[in-house]
Coordinates of N, CA, C and O in Angstrom, one line a residue:
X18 N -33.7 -24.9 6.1 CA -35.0 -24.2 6.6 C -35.9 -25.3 7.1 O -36.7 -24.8 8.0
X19 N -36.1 -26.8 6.8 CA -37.0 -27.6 6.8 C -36.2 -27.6 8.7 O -36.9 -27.3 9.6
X20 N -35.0 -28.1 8.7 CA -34.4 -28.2 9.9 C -35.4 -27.3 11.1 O -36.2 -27.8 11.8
X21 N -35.0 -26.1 10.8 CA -35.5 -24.4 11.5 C -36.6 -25.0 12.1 O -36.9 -25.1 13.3
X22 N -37.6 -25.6 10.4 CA -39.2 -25.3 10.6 C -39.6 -26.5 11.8 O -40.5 -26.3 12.7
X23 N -38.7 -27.8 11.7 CA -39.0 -28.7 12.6 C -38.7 -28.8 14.3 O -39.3 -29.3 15.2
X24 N -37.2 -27.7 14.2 CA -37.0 -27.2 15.1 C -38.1 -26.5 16.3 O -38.6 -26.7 17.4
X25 N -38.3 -25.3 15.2 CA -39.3 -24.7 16.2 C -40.4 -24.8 16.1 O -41.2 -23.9 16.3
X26 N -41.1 -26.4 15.6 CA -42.2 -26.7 16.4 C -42.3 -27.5 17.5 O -43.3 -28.1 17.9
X27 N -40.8 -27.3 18.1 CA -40.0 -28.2 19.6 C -40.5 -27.6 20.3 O -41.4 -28.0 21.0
X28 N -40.1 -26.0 20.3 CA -40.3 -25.3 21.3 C -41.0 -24.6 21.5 O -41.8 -24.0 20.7
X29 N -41.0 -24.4 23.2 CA -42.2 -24.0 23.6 C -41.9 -22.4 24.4 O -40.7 -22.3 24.8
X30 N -42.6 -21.6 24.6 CA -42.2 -20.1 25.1 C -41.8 -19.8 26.5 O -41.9 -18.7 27.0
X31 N -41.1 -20.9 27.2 CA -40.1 -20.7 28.1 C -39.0 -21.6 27.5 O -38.3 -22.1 28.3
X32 N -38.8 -21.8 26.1 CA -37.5 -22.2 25.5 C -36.1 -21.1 25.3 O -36.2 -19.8 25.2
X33 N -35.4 -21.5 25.2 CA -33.7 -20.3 25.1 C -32.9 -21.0 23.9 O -32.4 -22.1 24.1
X34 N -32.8 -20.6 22.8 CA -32.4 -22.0 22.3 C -31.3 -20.7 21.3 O -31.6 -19.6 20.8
X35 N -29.8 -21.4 21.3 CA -28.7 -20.7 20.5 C -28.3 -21.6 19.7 O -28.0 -22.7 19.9
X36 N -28.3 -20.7 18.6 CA -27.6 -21.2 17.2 C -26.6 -20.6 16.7 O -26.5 -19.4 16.4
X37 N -25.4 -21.9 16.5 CA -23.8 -21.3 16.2 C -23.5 -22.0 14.7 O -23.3 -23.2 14.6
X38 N -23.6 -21.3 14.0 CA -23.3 -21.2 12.4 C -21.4 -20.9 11.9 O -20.7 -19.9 11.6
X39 N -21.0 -22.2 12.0 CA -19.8 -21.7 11.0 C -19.2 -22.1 9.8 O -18.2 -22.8 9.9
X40 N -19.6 -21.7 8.4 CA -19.8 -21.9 7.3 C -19.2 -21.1 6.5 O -18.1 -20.6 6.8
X41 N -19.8 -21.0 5.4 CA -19.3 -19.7 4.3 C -20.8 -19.0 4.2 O -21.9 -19.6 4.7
X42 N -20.7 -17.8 3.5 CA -21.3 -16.9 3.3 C -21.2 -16.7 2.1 O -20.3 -17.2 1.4
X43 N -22.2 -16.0 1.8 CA -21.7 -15.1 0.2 C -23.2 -13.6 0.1 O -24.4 -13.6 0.2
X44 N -22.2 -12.7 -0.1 CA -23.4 -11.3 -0.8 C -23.6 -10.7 -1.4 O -22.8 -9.8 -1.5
X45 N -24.9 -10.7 -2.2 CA -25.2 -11.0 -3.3 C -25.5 -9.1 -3.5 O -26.6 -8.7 -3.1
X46 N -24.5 -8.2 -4.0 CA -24.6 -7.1 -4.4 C -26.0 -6.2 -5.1 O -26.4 -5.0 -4.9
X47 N -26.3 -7.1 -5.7 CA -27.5 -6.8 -6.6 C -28.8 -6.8 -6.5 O -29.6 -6.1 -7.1
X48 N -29.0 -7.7 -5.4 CA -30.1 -7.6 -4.1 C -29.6 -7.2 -3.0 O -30.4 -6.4 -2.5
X49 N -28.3 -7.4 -2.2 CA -28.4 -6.9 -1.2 C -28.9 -7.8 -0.6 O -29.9 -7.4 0.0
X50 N -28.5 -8.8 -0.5 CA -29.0 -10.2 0.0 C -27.6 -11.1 0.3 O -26.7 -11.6 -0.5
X51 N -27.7 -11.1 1.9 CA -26.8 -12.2 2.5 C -27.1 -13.6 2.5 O -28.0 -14.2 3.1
X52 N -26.3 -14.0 2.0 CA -26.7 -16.3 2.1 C -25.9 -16.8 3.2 O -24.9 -16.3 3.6
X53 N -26.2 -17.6 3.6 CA -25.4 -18.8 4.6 C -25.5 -19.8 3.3 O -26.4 -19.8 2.6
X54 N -24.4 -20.8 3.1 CA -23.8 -21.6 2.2 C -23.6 -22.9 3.0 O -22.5 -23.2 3.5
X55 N -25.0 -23.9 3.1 CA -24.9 -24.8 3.4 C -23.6 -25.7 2.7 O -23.1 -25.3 1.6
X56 N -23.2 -27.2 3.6 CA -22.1 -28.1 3.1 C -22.6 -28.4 1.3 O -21.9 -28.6 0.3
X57 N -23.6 -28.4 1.3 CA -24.0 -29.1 -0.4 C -24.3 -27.8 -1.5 O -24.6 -27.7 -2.7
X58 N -24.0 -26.7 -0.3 CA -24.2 -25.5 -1.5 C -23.2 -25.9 -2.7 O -22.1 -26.5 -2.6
X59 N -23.8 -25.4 -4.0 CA -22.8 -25.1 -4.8 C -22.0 -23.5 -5.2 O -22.5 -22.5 -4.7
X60 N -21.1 -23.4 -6.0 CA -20.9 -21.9 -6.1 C -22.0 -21.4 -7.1 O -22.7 -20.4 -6.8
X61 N -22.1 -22.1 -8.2 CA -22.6 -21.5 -9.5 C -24.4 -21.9 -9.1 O -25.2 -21.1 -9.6
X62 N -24.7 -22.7 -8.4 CA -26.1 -22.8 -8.6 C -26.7 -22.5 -7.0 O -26.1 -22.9 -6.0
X63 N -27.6 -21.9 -7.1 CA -28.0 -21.2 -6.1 C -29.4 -21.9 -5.2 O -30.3 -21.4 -4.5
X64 N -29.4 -22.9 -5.4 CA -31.0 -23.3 -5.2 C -30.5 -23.8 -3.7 O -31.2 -23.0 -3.0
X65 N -30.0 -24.3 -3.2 CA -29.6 -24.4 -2.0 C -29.0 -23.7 -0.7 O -28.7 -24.0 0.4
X66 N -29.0 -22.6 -1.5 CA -28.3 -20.9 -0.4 C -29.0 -20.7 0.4 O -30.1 -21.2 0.2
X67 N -28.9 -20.1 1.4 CA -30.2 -19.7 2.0 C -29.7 -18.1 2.4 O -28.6 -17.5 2.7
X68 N -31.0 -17.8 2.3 CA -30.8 -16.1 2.5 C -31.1 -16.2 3.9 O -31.8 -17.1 4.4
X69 N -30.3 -15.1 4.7 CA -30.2 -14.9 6.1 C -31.3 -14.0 6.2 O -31.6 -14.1 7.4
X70 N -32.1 -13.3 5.7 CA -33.6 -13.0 5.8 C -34.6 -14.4 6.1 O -35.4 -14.3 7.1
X71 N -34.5 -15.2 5.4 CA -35.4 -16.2 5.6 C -35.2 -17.3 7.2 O -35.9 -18.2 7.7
X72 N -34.0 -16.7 7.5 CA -33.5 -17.6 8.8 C -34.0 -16.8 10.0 O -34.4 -17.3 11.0
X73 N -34.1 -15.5 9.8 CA -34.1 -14.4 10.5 C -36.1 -14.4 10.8 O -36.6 -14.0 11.9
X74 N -36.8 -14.8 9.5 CA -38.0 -14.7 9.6 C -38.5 -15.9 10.3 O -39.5 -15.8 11.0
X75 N -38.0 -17.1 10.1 CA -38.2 -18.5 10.4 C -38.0 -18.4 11.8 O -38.8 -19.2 12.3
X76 N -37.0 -17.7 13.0 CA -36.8 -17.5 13.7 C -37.7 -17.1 14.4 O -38.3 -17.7 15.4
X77 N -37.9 -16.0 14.1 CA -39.0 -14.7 14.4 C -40.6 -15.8 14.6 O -41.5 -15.6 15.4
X78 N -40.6 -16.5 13.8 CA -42.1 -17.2 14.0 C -41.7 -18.4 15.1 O -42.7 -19.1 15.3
X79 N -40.8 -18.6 15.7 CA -40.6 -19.8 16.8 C -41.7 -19.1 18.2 O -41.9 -17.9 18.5
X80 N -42.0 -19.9 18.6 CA -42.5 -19.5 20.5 C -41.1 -19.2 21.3 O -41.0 -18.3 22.1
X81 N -40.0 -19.9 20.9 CA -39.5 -19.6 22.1 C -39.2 -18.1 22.6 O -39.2 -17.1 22.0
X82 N -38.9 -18.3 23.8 CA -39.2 -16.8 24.6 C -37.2 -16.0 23.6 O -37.1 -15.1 22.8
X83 N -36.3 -16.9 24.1 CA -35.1 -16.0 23.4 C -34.5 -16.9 22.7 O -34.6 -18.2 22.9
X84 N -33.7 -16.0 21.3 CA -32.7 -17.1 20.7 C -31.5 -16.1 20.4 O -31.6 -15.0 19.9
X85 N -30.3 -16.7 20.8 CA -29.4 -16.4 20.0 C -28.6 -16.8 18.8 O -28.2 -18.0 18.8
X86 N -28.5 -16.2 18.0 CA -27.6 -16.7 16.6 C -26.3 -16.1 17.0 O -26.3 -15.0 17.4
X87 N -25.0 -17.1 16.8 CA -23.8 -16.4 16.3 C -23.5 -16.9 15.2 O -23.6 -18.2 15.2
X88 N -23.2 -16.4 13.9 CA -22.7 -16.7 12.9 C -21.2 -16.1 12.7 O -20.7 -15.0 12.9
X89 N -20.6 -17.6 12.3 CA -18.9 -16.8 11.9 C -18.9 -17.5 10.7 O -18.9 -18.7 10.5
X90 N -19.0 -16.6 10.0 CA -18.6 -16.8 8.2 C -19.0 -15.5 7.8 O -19.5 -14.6 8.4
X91 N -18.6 -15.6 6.6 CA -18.4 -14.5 6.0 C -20.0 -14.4 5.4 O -20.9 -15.2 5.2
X92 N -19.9 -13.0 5.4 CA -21.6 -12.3 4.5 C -23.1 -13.2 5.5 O -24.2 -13.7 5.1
X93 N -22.5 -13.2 6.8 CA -23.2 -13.9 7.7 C -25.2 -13.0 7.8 O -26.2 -13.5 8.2
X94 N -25.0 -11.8 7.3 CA -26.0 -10.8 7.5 C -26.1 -10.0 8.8 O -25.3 -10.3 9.7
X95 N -27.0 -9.1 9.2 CA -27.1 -8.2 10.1 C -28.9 -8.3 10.9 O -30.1 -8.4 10.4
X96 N -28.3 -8.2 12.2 CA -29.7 -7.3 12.5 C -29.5 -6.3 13.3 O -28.8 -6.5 14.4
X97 N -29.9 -5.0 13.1 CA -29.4 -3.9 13.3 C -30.8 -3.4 14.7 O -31.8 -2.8 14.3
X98 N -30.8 -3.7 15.9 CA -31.7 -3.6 16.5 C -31.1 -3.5 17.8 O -30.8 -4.6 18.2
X99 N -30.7 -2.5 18.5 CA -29.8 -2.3 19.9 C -30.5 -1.6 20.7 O -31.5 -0.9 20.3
X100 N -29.9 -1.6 22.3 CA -30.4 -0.9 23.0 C -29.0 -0.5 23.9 O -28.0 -1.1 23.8
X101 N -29.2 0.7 24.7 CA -28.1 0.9 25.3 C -28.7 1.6 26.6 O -28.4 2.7 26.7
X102 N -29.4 1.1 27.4 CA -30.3 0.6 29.0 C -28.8 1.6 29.9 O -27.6 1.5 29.7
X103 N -29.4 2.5 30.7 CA -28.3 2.8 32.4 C -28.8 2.0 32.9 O -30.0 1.8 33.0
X104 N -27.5 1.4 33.4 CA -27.5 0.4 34.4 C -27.1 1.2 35.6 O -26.7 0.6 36.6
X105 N -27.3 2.7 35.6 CA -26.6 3.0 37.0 C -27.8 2.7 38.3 O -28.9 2.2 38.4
X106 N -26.6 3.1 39.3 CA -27.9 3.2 40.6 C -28.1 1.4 41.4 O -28.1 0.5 40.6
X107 N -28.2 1.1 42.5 CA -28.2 -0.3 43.3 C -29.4 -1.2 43.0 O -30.5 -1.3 43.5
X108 N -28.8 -1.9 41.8 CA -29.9 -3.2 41.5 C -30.1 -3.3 40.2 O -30.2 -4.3 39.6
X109 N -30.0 -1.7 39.5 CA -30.2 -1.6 38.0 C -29.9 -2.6 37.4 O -30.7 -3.3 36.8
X110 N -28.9 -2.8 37.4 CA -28.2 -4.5 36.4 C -29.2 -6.0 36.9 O -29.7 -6.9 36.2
X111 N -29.2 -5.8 38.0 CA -29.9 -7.1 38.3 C -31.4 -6.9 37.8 O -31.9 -7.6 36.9
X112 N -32.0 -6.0 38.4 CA -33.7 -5.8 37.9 C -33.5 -5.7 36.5 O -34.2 -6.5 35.9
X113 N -32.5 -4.9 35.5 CA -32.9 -5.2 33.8 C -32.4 -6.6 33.4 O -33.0 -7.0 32.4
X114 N -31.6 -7.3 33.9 CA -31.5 -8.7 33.5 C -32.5 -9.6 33.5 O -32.8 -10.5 32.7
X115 N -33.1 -9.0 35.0 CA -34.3 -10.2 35.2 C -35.6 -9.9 34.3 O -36.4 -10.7 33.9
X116 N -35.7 -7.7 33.9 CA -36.8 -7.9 33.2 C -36.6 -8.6 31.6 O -37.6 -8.9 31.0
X117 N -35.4 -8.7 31.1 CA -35.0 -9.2 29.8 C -34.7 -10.8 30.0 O -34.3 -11.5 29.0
X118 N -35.0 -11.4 31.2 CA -35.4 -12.7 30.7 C -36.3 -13.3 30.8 O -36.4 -14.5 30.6
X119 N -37.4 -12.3 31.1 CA -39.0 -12.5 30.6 C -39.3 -11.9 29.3 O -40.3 -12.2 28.6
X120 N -38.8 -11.2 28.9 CA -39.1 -10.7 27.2 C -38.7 -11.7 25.8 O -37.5 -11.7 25.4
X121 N -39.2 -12.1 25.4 CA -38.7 -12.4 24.1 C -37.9 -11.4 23.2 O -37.8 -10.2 23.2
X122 N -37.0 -12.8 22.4 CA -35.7 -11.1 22.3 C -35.4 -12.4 20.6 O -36.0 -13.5 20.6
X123 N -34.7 -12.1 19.7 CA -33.7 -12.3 18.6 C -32.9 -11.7 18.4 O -33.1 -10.6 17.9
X124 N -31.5 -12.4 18.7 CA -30.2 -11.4 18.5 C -29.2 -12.0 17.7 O -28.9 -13.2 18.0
X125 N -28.8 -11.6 16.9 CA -27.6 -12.3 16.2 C -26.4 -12.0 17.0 O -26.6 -11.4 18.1
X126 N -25.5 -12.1 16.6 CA -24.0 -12.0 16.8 C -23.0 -12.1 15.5 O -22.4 -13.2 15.5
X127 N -22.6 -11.4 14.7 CA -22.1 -12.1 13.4 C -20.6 -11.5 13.6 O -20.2 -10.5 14.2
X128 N -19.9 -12.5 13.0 CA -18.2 -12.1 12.8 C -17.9 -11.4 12.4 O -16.9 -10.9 12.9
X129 N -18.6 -10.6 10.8 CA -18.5 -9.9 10.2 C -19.7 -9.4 9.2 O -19.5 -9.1 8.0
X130 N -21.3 -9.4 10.1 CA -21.4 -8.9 8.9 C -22.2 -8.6 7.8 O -23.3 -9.1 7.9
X131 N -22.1 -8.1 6.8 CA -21.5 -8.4 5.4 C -20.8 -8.2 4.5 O -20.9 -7.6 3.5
X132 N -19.5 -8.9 5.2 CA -18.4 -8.8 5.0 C -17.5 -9.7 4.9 O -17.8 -10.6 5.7
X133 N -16.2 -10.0 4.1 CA -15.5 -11.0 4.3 C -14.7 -11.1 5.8 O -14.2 -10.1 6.4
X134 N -14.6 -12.3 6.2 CA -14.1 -12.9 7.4 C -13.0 -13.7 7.5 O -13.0 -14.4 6.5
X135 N -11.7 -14.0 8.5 CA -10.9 -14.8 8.4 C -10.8 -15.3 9.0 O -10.9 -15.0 10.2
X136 N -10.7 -17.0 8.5 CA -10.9 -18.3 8.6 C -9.8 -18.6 9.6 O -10.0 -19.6 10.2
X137 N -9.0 -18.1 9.8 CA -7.6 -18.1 10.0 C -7.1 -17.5 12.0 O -7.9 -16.5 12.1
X138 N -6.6 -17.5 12.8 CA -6.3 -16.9 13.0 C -5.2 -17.8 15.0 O -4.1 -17.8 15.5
X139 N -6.3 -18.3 15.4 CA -5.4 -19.5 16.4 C -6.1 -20.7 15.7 O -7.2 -20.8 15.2
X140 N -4.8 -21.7 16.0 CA -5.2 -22.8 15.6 C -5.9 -24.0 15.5 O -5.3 -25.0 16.1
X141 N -7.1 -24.4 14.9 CA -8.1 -25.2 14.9 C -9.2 -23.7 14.8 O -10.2 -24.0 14.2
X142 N -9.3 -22.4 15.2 CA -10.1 -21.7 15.3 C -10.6 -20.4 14.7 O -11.0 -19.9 15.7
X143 N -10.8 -19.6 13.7 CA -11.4 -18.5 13.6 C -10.9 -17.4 14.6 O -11.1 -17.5 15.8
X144 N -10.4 -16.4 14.1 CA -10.3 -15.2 15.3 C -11.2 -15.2 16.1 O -11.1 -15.2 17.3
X145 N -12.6 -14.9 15.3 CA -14.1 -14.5 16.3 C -14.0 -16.0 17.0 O -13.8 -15.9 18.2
X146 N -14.1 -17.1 16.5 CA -14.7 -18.1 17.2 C -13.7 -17.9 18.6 O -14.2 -17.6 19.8
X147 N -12.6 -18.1 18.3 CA -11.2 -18.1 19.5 C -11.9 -17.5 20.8 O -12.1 -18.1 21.9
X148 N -12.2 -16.1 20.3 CA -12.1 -15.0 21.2 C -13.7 -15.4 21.8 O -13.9 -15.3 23.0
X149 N -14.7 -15.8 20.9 CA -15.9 -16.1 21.6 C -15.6 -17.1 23.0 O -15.8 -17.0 24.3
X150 N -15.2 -18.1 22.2 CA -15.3 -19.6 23.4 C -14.3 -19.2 24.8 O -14.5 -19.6 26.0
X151 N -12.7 -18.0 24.3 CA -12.2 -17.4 25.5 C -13.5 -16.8 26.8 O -13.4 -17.3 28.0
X152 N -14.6 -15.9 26.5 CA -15.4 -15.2 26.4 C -16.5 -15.8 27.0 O -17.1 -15.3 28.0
X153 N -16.7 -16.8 26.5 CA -18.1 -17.9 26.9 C -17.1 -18.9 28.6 O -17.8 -18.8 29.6
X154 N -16.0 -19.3 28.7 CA -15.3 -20.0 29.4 C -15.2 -18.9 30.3 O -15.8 -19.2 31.3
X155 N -14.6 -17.5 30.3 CA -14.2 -16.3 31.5 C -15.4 -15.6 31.4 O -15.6 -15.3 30.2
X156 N -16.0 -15.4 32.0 CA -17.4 -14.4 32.0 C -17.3 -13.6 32.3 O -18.4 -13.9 32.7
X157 N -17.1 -12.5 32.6 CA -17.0 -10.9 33.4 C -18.4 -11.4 34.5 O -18.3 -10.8 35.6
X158 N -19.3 -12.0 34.4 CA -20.4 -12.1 35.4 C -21.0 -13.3 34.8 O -21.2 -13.6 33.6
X159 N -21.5 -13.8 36.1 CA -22.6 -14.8 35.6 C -23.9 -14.7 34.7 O -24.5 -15.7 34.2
X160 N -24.1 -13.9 34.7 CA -25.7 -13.3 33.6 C -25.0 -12.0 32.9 O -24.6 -11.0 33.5
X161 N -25.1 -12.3 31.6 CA -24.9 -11.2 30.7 C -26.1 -11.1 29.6 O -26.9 -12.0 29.3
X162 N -26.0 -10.0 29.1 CA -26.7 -10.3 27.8 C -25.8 -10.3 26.7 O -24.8 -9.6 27.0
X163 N -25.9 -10.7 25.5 CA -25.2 -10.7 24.4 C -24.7 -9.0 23.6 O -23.7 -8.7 23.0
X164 N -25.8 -8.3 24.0 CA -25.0 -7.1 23.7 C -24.0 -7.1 24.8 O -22.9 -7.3 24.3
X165 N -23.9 -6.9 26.0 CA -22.8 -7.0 26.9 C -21.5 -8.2 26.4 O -20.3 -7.9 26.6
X166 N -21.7 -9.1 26.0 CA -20.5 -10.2 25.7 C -19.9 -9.6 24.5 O -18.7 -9.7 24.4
X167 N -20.6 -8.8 23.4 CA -20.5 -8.4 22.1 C -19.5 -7.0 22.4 O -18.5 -6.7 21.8
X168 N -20.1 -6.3 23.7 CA -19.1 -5.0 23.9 C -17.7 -5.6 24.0 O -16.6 -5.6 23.4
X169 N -18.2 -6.3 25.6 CA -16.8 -6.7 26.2 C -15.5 -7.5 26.0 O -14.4 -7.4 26.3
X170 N -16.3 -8.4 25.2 CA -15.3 -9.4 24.8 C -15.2 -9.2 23.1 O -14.0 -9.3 22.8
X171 N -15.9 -9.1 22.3 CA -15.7 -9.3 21.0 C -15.3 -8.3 20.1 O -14.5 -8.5 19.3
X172 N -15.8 -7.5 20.2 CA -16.1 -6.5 19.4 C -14.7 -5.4 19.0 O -14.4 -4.9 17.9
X173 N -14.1 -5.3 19.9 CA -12.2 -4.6 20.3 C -11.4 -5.8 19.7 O -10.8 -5.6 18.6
X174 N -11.3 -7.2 20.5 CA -10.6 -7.9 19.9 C -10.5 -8.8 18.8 O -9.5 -9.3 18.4
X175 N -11.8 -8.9 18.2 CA -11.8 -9.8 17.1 C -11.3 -8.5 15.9 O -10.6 -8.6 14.9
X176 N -12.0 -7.0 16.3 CA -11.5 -6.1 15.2 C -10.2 -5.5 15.3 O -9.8 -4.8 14.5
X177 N -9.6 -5.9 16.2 CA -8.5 -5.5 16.2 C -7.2 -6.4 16.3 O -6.1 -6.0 16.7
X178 N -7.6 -7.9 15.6 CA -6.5 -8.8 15.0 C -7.5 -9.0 13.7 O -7.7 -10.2 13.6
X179 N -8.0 -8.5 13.0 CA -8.4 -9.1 11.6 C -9.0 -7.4 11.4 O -9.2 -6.4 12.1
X180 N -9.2 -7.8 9.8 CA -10.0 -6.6 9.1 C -11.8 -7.0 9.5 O -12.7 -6.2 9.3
X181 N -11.9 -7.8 9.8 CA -13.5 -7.7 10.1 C -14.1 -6.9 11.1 O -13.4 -6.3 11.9
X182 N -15.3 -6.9 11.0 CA -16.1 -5.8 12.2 C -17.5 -6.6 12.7 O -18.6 -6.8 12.2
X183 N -16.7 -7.1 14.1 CA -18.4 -7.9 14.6 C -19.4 -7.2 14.8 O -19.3 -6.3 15.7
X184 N -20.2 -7.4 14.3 CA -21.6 -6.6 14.1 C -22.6 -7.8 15.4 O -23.8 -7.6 15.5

């Protein structure tokens, strides 16, 4: 969090700045509370966990204009905030792109979740991670938004070689 807090007093509100998280997770039933599990986390002592609320809020107070989070680990957390824009009609895509890169926006991307995830799947890589970097390298178009990359590319194939569900 001290990282986050130093971070975003870098940036300034024409900043874009993405964060790729791949760790462990863990969620905590009882609250209902998702952790990211820093390298020094331990299992049994909890003082070093960080709850994905507090990353999510730390975020939320940065200037910069967008951020994206992908997290691939397990019990990564959620943010449940979508939109589903017609793009029909000549220009629609291009004029809502351009008005959504003057808005400030926070979007996650998670592998699964809160849920368990596999670590496993091509080699050196994560199913989600695989299929992301496929995805990030072939573009369907030069300007997307992340709900669009999340439709297109992620969301069929990462769920449909593993039990997880990218959220």
């Amino acid at each position: 969090l001290k990282a986050l807090d130093d971070l975003k007093k870098k940036l300034n509100p024409e900043d874009r700045l993405l964060i790729y998280y791949a760790g462990h997770g863990y969620y905590e039933k009882d609250t209902d509370t998702s952790f990211w599990l820093p390298v020094d986390a331990e299992k049994n002592n909890t003082i070093r966990w960080i709850d994905a609320k507090s990353i999510t809020n730390e975020l939320n107070r940065s200037q910069a204009r967008q951020i994206l989070i992908v997290a691939d680990s397990c019990y990564a957390g959620t943010m449940t905030r979508s939109f589903s824009p017609s793009l029909e009609g000549h220009g629609a895509r291009e004029t809502y792109l351009s008005k959504m890169m003057e808005k400030k926006s926070r979007v996650l991307i998670a592998s699964g979740g809160n849920e368990p995830v596999s670590d496993s799947g091509v080699p050196g890589h994560s199913i989600f991670a695989a299929v992301l970097l496929k995805a990030l390298k072939n573009p369907f178009s030069r300007s997307f938004t992340a709900e669009e990359l999340m439709i297109r590319h992620i969301k069929e194939s990462v769920g449909g070689q593993s039990e997880q569900t990218p959220e």
